[in-house]
PDB file of C-alpha atoms in Angstrom:
ATOM      1  CA  UNK A   1     153.288  85.479  74.967  1.00  0.00           C
ATOM      2  CA  UNK A   2     154.658  89.045  74.705  1.00  0.00           C
ATOM      3  CA  UNK A   3     152.309  91.772  73.564  1.00  0.00           C
ATOM      4  CA  UNK A   4     153.136  93.410  70.242  1.00  0.00           C
ATOM      5  CA  UNK A   5     153.772  97.144  70.233  1.00  0.00           C
ATOM      6  CA  UNK A   6     150.789  97.678  67.939  1.00  0.00           C
ATOM      7  CA  UNK A   7     148.526  96.372  70.703  1.00  0.00           C
ATOM      8  CA  UNK A   8     146.998  99.375  72.560  1.00  0.00           C
ATOM      9  CA  UNK A   9     147.559  97.916  76.039  1.00  0.00           C
ATOM     10  CA  UNK A  10     151.222  97.187  75.320  1.00  0.00           C
ATOM     11  CA  UNK A  11     151.701 100.674  73.931  1.00  0.00           C
ATOM     12  CA  UNK A  12     150.057 102.233  76.996  1.00  0.00           C
ATOM     13  CA  UNK A  13     152.225 100.135  79.317  1.00  0.00           C
ATOM     14  CA  UNK A  14     155.406 101.174  77.450  1.00  0.00           C
ATOM     15  CA  UNK A  15     154.366 104.816  77.652  1.00  0.00           C
ATOM     16  CA  UNK A  16     153.603 104.527  81.366  1.00  0.00           C
ATOM     17  CA  UNK A  17     156.941 102.797  81.948  1.00  0.00           C
ATOM     18  CA  UNK A  18     158.693 105.548  80.021  1.00  0.00           C
ATOM     19  CA  UNK A  19     156.988 108.248  82.084  1.00  0.00           C
ATOM     20  CA  UNK A  20     157.932 106.494  85.324  1.00  0.00           C
ATOM     21  CA  UNK A  21     161.556 106.171  84.198  1.00  0.00           C
ATOM     22  CA  UNK A  22     161.632 109.850  83.176  1.00  0.00           C
ATOM     23  CA  UNK A  23     160.115 110.870  86.525  1.00  0.00           C
ATOM     24  CA  UNK A  24     162.693 108.880  88.446  1.00  0.00           C
ATOM     25  CA  UNK A  25     165.537 110.269  86.377  1.00  0.00           C
ATOM     26  CA  UNK A  26     164.170 113.825  86.785  1.00  0.00           C
ATOM     27  CA  UNK A  27     163.894 113.368  90.539  1.00  0.00           C
ATOM     28  CA  UNK A  28     167.483 112.091  90.750  1.00  0.00           C
ATOM     29  CA  UNK A  29     168.745 114.929  88.571  1.00  0.00           C
ATOM     30  CA  UNK A  30     166.824 117.533  90.543  1.00  0.00           C
ATOM     31  CA  UNK A  31     168.184 116.252  93.811  1.00  0.00           C
ATOM     32  CA  UNK A  32     171.734 116.182  92.445  1.00  0.00           C
ATOM     33  CA  UNK A  33     171.443 119.729  91.104  1.00  0.00           C
ATOM     34  CA  UNK A  34     169.839 121.146  94.249  1.00  0.00           C
ATOM     35  CA  UNK A  35     172.520 119.505  96.412  1.00  0.00           C
ATOM     36  CA  UNK A  36     175.122 121.390  94.422  1.00  0.00           C
ATOM     37  CA  UNK A  37     173.298 124.680  94.865  1.00  0.00           C
ATOM     38  CA  UNK A  38     172.011 124.885  91.325  1.00  0.00           C
ATOM     39  CA  UNK A  39     168.452 125.598  90.324  1.00  0.00           C
ATOM     40  CA  UNK A  40     166.232 122.858  89.098  1.00  0.00           C
ATOM     41  CA  UNK A  41     166.132 122.971  85.264  1.00  0.00           C
ATOM     42  CA  UNK A  42     162.856 123.741  83.520  1.00  0.00           C
ATOM     43  CA  UNK A  43     162.683 120.291  81.915  1.00  0.00           C
ATOM     44  CA  UNK A  44     163.071 118.581  85.295  1.00  0.00           C
ATOM     45  CA  UNK A  45     160.327 120.787  86.798  1.00  0.00           C
ATOM     46  CA  UNK A  46     158.099 119.981  83.815  1.00  0.00           C
ATOM     47  CA  UNK A  47     158.673 116.254  84.166  1.00  0.00           C
ATOM     48  CA  UNK A  48     158.051 116.393  87.914  1.00  0.00           C
ATOM     49  CA  UNK A  49     154.778 118.290  87.438  1.00  0.00           C
ATOM     50  CA  UNK A  50     153.668 115.894  84.700  1.00  0.00           C
ATOM     51  CA  UNK A  51     154.470 112.870  86.851  1.00  0.00           C
ATOM     52  CA  UNK A  52     152.558 114.426  89.780  1.00  0.00           C
ATOM     53  CA  UNK A  53     149.508 114.870  87.516  1.00  0.00           C
ATOM     54  CA  UNK A  54     149.799 111.287  86.287  1.00  0.00           C
ATOM     55  CA  UNK A  55     150.026 109.986  89.855  1.00  0.00           C
ATOM     56  CA  UNK A  56     146.976 112.038  90.864  1.00  0.00           C
ATOM     57  CA  UNK A  57     145.065 110.746  87.830  1.00  0.00           C
ATOM     58  CA  UNK A  58     145.951 107.095  88.429  1.00  0.00           C
ATOM     59  CA  UNK A  59     145.782 107.118  92.238  1.00  0.00           C
ATOM     60  CA  UNK A  60     141.980 107.115  92.668  1.00  0.00           C
ATOM     61  CA  UNK A  61     141.187 104.269  90.229  1.00  0.00           C
ATOM     62  CA  UNK A  62     143.948 102.142  91.734  1.00  0.00           C
ATOM     63  CA  UNK A  63     142.709 102.885  95.264  1.00  0.00           C
ATOM     64  CA  UNK A  64     139.140 101.916  94.290  1.00  0.00           C
ATOM     65  CA  UNK A  65     140.345  98.726  92.547  1.00  0.00           C
ATOM     66  CA  UNK A  66     142.409  97.687  95.581  1.00  0.00           C
ATOM     67  CA  UNK A  67     139.486  98.511  97.892  1.00  0.00           C
ATOM     68  CA  UNK A  68     137.175  96.346  95.783  1.00  0.00           C
ATOM     69  CA  UNK A  69     139.621  93.445  95.985  1.00  0.00           C
ATOM     70  CA  UNK A  70     140.024  93.810  99.735  1.00  0.00           C
ATOM     71  CA  UNK A  71     136.238  94.066 100.144  1.00  0.00           C
ATOM     72  CA  UNK A  72     135.659  90.845  98.199  1.00  0.00           C
ATOM     73  CA  UNK A  73     138.204  89.040 100.391  1.00  0.00           C
ATOM     74  CA  UNK A  74     136.727  90.442 103.593  1.00  0.00           C
ATOM     75  CA  UNK A  75     133.188  89.463 102.654  1.00  0.00           C
ATOM     76  CA  UNK A  76     134.123  85.831 102.077  1.00  0.00           C
ATOM     77  CA  UNK A  77     135.887  85.350 105.440  1.00  0.00           C
ATOM     78  CA  UNK A  78     134.761  83.146 108.318  1.00  0.00           C
ATOM     79  CA  UNK A  79     135.637  85.560 111.087  1.00  0.00           C
ATOM     80  CA  UNK A  80     133.343  84.209 113.789  1.00  0.00           C
ATOM     81  CA  UNK A  81     134.785  80.719 113.321  1.00  0.00           C
ATOM     82  CA  UNK A  82     138.287  82.188 113.524  1.00  0.00           C
ATOM     83  CA  UNK A  83     137.395  84.011 116.745  1.00  0.00           C
ATOM     84  CA  UNK A  84     135.818  80.864 118.196  1.00  0.00           C
ATOM     85  CA  UNK A  85     138.905  78.866 117.292  1.00  0.00           C
ATOM     86  CA  UNK A  86     141.195  81.404 118.988  1.00  0.00           C
ATOM     87  CA  UNK A  87     138.978  81.464 122.098  1.00  0.00           C
ATOM     88  CA  UNK A  88     138.957  77.662 122.251  1.00  0.00           C
ATOM     89  CA  UNK A  89     142.716  77.578 121.849  1.00  0.00           C
ATOM     90  CA  UNK A  90     143.144  79.977 124.785  1.00  0.00           C
ATOM     91  CA  UNK A  91     140.201  78.725 126.824  1.00  0.00           C
ATOM     92  CA  UNK A  92     142.107  77.965 130.055  1.00  0.00           C
ATOM     93  CA  UNK A  93     143.874  81.359 130.088  1.00  0.00           C
ATOM     94  CA  UNK A  94     140.617  83.179 129.335  1.00  0.00           C
ATOM     95  CA  UNK A  95     138.720  81.399 132.110  1.00  0.00           C
ATOM     96  CA  UNK A  96     141.548  82.208 134.519  1.00  0.00           C
ATOM     97  CA  UNK A  97     141.456  85.844 133.386  1.00  0.00           C
ATOM     98  CA  UNK A  98     137.658  86.085 133.763  1.00  0.00           C
ATOM     99  CA  UNK A  99     137.859  84.584 137.261  1.00  0.00           C
ATOM    100  CA  UNK A 100     140.622  87.029 138.186  1.00  0.00           C
ATOM    101  CA  UNK A 101     138.641  90.016 136.869  1.00  0.00           C
ATOM    102  CA  UNK A 102     135.516  88.913 138.765  1.00  0.00           C
ATOM    103  CA  UNK A 103     137.504  88.575 142.007  1.00  0.00           C
ATOM    104  CA  UNK A 104     139.074  92.012 141.482  1.00  0.00           C
ATOM    105  CA  UNK A 105     135.851  93.738 140.489  1.00  0.00           C
ATOM    106  CA  UNK A 106     134.673  96.098 143.291  1.00  0.00           C
ATOM    107  CA  UNK A 107     131.005  95.433 142.537  1.00  0.00           C
ATOM    108  CA  UNK A 108     131.524  91.660 142.815  1.00  0.00           C
ATOM    109  CA  UNK A 109     133.756  91.913 145.878  1.00  0.00           C
ATOM    110  CA  UNK A 110     131.041  90.542 148.137  1.00  0.00           C
ATOM    111  CA  UNK A 111     131.216  87.235 146.288  1.00  0.00           C
ATOM    112  CA  UNK A 112     134.427  86.503 148.186  1.00  0.00           C
ATOM    113  CA  UNK A 113     132.285  86.228 151.351  1.00  0.00           C
ATOM    114  CA  UNK A 114     130.090  83.479 149.831  1.00  0.00           C
ATOM    115  CA  UNK A 115     131.124  79.887 150.602  1.00  0.00           C
ATOM    116  CA  UNK A 116     132.608  78.055 147.599  1.00  0.00           C
ATOM    117  CA  UNK A 117     133.070  81.354 145.781  1.00  0.00           C
ATOM    118  CA  UNK A 118     135.965  79.932 143.743  1.00  0.00           C
ATOM    119  CA  UNK A 119     133.723  77.137 142.468  1.00  0.00           C
ATOM    120  CA  UNK A 120     130.921  79.598 141.638  1.00  0.00           C
ATOM    121  CA  UNK A 121     133.358  81.838 139.719  1.00  0.00           C
ATOM    122  CA  UNK A 122     134.795  78.827 137.838  1.00  0.00           C
ATOM    123  CA  UNK A 123     131.288  77.662 136.850  1.00  0.00           C
ATOM    124  CA  UNK A 124     130.381  81.182 135.775  1.00  0.00           C
ATOM    125  CA  UNK A 125     133.536  81.417 133.661  1.00  0.00           C
ATOM    126  CA  UNK A 126     132.872  78.036 132.037  1.00  0.00           C
ATOM    127  CA  UNK A 127     129.279  78.996 131.306  1.00  0.00           C
ATOM    128  CA  UNK A 128     130.375  82.340 129.865  1.00  0.00           C
ATOM    129  CA  UNK A 129     132.910  80.668 127.561  1.00  0.00           C
ATOM    130  CA  UNK A 130     130.390  78.046 126.427  1.00  0.00           C
ATOM    131  CA  UNK A 131     127.758  80.685 125.656  1.00  0.00           C
ATOM    132  CA  UNK A 132     130.266  82.868 123.760  1.00  0.00           C
ATOM    133  CA  UNK A 133     131.416  79.898 121.663  1.00  0.00           C
ATOM    134  CA  UNK A 134     127.803  78.932 120.898  1.00  0.00           C
ATOM    135  CA  UNK A 135     126.971  82.514 119.877  1.00  0.00           C
ATOM    136  CA  UNK A 136     130.003  82.590 117.581  1.00  0.00           C
ATOM    137  CA  UNK A 137     129.035  79.227 116.039  1.00  0.00           C
ATOM    138  CA  UNK A 138     125.515  80.501 115.295  1.00  0.00           C
ATOM    139  CA  UNK A 139     125.010  81.395 111.580  1.00  0.00           C
ATOM    140  CA  UNK A 140     123.196  84.582 112.623  1.00  0.00           C
ATOM    141  CA  UNK A 141     126.478  85.886 114.053  1.00  0.00           C
ATOM    142  CA  UNK A 142     128.185  85.246 110.693  1.00  0.00           C
ATOM    143  CA  UNK A 143     125.362  87.187 109.042  1.00  0.00           C
ATOM    144  CA  UNK A 144     125.800  90.040 111.529  1.00  0.00           C
ATOM    145  CA  UNK A 145     129.548  90.303 110.866  1.00  0.00           C
ATOM    146  CA  UNK A 146     128.920  90.101 107.114  1.00  0.00           C
ATOM    147  CA  UNK A 147     126.387  92.942 107.341  1.00  0.00           C
ATOM    148  CA  UNK A 148     128.783  95.038 109.435  1.00  0.00           C
ATOM    149  CA  UNK A 149     131.557  94.551 106.895  1.00  0.00           C
ATOM    150  CA  UNK A 150     129.272  95.228 103.932  1.00  0.00           C
ATOM    151  CA  UNK A 151     127.941  98.473 105.429  1.00  0.00           C
ATOM    152  CA  UNK A 152     131.402  99.681 106.431  1.00  0.00           C
ATOM    153  CA  UNK A 153     132.875  98.806 103.048  1.00  0.00           C
ATOM    154  CA  UNK A 154     130.019 100.639 101.322  1.00  0.00           C
ATOM    155  CA  UNK A 155     130.700 103.675 103.494  1.00  0.00           C
ATOM    156  CA  UNK A 156     134.446 103.557 102.739  1.00  0.00           C
ATOM    157  CA  UNK A 157     133.796 103.213  98.978  1.00  0.00           C
ATOM    158  CA  UNK A 158     131.446 106.191  99.058  1.00  0.00           C
ATOM    159  CA  UNK A 159     133.990 108.302 100.938  1.00  0.00           C
ATOM    160  CA  UNK A 160     136.782 107.389  98.507  1.00  0.00           C
ATOM    161  CA  UNK A 161     134.644 108.162  95.458  1.00  0.00           C
ATOM    162  CA  UNK A 162     133.341 111.430  96.953  1.00  0.00           C
ATOM    163  CA  UNK A 163     136.862 112.754  97.537  1.00  0.00           C
ATOM    164  CA  UNK A 164     137.062 113.885  93.946  1.00  0.00           C
TER     165      UNK A 164
END
């Protein structure tokens, strides 16, 4: 259902559209004139300044609205489950990588002298993966991530609003 022109929102949208069209036309005209070595006409400068003011006026509320939308999406995510799923999917590669890093670590170099060191490293890697997956499955970890996101989003909102 189209909005009638006597509706304030429709009128505001038409005015905004008109200003955007004028700004684009002014920018094109200014570029064309400057390329030909002519000065930018007063009307074009006026339209460019007005469009800059409009952009500056509209930019902050739009930024805050987008930030609020992103924040609501971020706060409803299941990030620890996603991480656990990715770890489980790459479990074999991760265990191989952990074993490789332990063998290459200078502080753990003496483990190569212990009998059955490959078996010990494999068990340690399996235990590490199991513990990590259990920690990620714990609801307290979800709460921790949610708190981290909430506090960071609050800080970002404050910084955006204080930039006035």
